[in-house]
Short mmCIF file of C-alpha atoms in Angstrom, two decimals:
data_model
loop_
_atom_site.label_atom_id
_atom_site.label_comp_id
_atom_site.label_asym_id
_atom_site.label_seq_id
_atom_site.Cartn_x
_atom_site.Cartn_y
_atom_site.Cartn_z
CA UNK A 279 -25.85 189.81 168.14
CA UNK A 280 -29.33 188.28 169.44
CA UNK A 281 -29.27 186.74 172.35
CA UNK A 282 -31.95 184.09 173.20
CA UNK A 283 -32.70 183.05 176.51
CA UNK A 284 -35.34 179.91 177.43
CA UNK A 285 -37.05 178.35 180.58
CA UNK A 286 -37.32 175.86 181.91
CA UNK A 287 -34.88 173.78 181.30
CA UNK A 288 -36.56 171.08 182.42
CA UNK A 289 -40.21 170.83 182.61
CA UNK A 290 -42.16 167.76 184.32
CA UNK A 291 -46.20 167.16 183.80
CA UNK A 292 -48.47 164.62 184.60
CA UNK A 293 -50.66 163.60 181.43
CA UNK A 294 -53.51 166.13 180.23
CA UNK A 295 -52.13 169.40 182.21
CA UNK A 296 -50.89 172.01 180.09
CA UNK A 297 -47.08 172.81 179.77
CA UNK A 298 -45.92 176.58 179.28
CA UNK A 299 -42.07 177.19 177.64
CA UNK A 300 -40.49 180.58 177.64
CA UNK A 301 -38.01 182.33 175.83
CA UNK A 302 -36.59 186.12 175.98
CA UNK A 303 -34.67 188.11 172.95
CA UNK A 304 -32.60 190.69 172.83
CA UNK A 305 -32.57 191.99 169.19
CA UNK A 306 -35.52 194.10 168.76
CA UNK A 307 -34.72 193.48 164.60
CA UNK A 308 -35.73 190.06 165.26
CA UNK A 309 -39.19 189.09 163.53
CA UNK A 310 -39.63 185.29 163.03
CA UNK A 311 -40.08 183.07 165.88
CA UNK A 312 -39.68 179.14 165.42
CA UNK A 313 -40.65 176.44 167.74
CA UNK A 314 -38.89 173.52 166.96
CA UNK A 315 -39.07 170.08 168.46
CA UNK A 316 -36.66 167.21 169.13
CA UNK A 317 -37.30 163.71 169.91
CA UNK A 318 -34.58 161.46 170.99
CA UNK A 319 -31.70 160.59 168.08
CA UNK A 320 -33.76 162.41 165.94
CA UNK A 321 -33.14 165.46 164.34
CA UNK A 322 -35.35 169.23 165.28
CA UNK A 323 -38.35 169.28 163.88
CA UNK A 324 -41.02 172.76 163.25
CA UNK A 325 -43.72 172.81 165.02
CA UNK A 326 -44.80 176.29 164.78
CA UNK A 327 -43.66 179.53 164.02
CA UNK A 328 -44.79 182.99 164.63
CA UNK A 329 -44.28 186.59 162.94
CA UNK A 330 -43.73 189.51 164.34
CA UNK A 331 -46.84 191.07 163.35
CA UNK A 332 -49.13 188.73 165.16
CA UNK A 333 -49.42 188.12 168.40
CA UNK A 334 -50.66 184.70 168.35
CA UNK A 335 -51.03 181.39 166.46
CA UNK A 336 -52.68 178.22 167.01
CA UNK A 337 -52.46 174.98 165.90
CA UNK A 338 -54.42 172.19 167.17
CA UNK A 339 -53.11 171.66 171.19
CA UNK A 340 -50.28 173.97 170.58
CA UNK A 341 -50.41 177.95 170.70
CA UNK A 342 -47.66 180.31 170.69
CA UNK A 343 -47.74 183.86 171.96
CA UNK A 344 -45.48 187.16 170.91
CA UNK A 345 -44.94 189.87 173.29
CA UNK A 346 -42.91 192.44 170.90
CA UNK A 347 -42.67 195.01 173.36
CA UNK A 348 -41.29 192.81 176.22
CA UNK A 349 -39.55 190.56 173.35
CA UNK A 350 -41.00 187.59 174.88
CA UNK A 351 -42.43 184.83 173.23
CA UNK A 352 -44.13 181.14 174.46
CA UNK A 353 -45.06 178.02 173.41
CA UNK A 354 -48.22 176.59 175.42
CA UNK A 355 -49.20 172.90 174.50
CA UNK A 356 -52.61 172.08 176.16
CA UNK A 357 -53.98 168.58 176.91
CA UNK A 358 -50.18 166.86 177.17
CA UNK A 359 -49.93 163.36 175.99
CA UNK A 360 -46.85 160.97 176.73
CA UNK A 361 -46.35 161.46 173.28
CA UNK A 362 -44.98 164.98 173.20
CA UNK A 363 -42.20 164.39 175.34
CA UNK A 364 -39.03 165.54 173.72
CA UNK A 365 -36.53 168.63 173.89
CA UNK A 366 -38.18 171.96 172.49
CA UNK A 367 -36.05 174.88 171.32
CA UNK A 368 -37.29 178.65 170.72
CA UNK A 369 -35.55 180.72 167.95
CA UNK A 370 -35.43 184.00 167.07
CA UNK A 371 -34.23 185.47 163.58
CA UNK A 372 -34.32 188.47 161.40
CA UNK A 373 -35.69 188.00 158.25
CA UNK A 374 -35.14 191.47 156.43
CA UNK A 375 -31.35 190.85 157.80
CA UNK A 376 -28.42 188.27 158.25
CA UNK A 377 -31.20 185.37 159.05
CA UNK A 378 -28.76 184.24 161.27
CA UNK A 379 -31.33 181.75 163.58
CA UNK A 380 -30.21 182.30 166.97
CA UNK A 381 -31.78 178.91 169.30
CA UNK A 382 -32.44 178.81 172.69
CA UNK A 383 -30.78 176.18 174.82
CA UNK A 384 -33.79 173.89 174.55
CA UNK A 385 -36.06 172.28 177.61
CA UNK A 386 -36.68 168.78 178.06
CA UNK A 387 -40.77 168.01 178.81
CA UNK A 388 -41.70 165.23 180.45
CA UNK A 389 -45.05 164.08 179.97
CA UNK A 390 -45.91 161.36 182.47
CA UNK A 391 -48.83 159.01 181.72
CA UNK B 284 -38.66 159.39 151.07
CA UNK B 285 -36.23 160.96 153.25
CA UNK B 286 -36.20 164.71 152.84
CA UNK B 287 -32.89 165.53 154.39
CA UNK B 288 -30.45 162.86 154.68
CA UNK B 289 -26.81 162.05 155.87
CA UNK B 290 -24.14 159.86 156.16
CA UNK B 291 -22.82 158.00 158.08
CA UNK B 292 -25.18 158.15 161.42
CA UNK B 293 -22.36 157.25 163.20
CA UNK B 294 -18.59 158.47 163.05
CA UNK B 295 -16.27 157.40 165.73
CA UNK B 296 -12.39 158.33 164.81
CA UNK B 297 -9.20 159.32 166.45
CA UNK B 298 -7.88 162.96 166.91
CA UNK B 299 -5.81 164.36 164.31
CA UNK B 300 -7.92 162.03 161.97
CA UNK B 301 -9.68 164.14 158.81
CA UNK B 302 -13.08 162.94 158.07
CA UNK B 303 -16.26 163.80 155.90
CA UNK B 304 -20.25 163.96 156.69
CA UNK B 305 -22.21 164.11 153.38
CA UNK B 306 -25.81 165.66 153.54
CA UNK B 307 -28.45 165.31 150.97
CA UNK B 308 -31.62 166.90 150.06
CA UNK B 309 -34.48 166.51 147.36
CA UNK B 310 -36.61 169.17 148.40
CA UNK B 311 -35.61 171.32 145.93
CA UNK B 312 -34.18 174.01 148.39
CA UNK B 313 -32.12 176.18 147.82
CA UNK B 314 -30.07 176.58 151.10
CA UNK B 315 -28.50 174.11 153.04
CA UNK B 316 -26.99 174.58 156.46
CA UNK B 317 -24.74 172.89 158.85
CA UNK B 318 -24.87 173.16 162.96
CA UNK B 319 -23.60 171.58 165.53
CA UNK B 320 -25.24 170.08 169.29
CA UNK B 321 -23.14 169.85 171.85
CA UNK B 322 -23.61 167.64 174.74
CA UNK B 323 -26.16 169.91 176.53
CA UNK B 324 -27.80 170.08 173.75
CA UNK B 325 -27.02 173.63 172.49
CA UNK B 326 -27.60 173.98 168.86
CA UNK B 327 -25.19 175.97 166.85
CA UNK B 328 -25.45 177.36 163.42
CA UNK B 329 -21.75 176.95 161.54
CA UNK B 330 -22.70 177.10 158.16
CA UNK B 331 -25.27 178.44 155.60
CA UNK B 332 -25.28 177.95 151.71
CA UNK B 333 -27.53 179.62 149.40
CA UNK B 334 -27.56 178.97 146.03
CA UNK B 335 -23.71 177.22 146.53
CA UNK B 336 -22.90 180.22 147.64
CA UNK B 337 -21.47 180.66 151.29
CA UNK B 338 -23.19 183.33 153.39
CA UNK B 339 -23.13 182.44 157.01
CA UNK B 340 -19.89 181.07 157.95
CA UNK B 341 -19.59 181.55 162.35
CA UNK B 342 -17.03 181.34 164.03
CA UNK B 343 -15.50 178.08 163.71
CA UNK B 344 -12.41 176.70 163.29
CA UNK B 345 -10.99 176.71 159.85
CA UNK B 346 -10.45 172.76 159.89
CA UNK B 347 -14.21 172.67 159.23
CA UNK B 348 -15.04 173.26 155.45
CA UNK B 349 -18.59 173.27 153.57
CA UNK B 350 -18.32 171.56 150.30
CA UNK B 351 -21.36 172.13 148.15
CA UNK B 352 -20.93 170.56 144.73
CA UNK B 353 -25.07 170.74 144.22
CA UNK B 354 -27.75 172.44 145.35
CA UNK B 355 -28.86 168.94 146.53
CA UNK B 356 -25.56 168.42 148.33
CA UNK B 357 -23.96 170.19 151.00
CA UNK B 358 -20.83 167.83 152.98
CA UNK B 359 -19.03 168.96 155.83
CA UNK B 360 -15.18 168.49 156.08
CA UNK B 361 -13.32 168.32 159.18
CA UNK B 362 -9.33 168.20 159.53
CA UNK B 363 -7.09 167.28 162.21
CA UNK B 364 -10.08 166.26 164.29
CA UNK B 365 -10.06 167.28 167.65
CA UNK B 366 -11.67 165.79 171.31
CA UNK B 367 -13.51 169.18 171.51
CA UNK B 368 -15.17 167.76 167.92
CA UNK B 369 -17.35 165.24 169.38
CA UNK B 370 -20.87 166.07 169.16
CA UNK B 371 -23.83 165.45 166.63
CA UNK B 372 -23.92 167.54 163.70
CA UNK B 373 -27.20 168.36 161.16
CA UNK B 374 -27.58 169.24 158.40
CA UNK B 375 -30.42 171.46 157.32
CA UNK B 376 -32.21 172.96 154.37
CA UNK B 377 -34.95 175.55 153.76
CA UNK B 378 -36.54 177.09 151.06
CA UNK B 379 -34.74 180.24 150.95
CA UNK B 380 -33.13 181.66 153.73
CA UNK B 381 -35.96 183.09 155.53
CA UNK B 382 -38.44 180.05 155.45
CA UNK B 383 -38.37 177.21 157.77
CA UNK B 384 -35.59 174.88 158.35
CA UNK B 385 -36.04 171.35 157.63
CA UNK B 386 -33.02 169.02 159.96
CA UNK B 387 -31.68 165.52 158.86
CA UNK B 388 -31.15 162.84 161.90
CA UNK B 389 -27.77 163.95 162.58
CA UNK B 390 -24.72 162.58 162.45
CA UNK B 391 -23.06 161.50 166.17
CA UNK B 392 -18.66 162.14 165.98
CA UNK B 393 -16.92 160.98 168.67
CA UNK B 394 -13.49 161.60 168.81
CA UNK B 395 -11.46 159.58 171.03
#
């Protein structure tokens, strides 16, 4: 089955740098890549997703990158604010297959003001 | 409006206890799903409906059963509740089953 690995698990920033998570796949099959985030007591929430047949997608401060041939994918927010503190999980899923969402054990950002 | 809700938020019961979650949406999706966060955090699919029909069911125990008596309404069942139990389960619901996944608040069990 897919495997998803993510770093860090933890990831402290001071207001306005730029934060960079990481995740790793196994599955080659996989081809849909959703960033999801958590605040506290509150259920995961999309922020972005990516398909495997781009290698990038942006969305305001946020950007996410696919490497299909390292199966490697990130999730860059620029410009931090206090606000985007929360947990952040990667994903990984096949959707010409069992669609099975696989998540990655999440990190916790810290944006300090 | 809330797009996916449940009930109760809160659930604190003794082991060997049976209990319900109920989970509702009016997106007009057609699959629902269930998972479970452990302490750490780790999010776990458990189950998937589509169209009230079961087609992801993990490995769980099988004192946890999906009712689906909707397409609106997926509730999670849980008998002869267990310590290992507590943790905060969502429910979620997407489109189809390839689109993106749309979580309720969670509901925190605690099992003492």
């Amino acid at each position: 089955g897919e495997n998803v690995e993510q770093h860090p698990s933890t990831l402290s920033v001071q207001e306005g740098d730029s934060a960079v998570i990481k995740c790793t796949y196994s599955d080659s099959a996989s081809n849909y890549f959703p960033w999801y985030k958590q605040e506290l007591g509150k259920g995961p929430q999309l922020i972005i997703d990516i398909r495997s047949n781009v290698g990038e997608k942006k969305d305001q401060r946020i950007a996410v990158t696919l490497n299909k041939t390292a199966k490697h994918f990130s999730l860059h927010i620029t410009e931090t604010q206090p606000e985007d503190s929360a947990v952040y999980f990667c994903a990984a899923s096949n959707r010409g297959g069992s669609y099975i969402p696989t998540f990655g054990r999440g990190t916790s950002l810290i944006v300090h003001p | 409006d809330t797009a996916v809700s449940q009930t109760p938020k809160y659930l604190v019961t003794q082991m060997g206890n049976d209990k319900s979650i109920k989970c509702e949406q009016n997106l007009g999706h057609d699959t629902m799903y269930w998972y479970k966060q452990d302490s750490k955090k780790f999010l776990k699919i458990m189950f998937s409906y589509n169209n009230k029909e079961l087609i992801i069911n993990e490995t769980v125990p099988n004192r946890f059963s999906p009712k689906s008596p909707d397409k609106a309404h997926l509730n999670l069942h849980i008998n002869s509740l267990e310590l290992g139990d507590s943790a905060v389960y969502f429910c979620a619901s997407s489109h189809d089953l390839d689109y993106e996944q749309y979580f309720g608040p969670g509901t925190r069990l605690t099992v003492t």
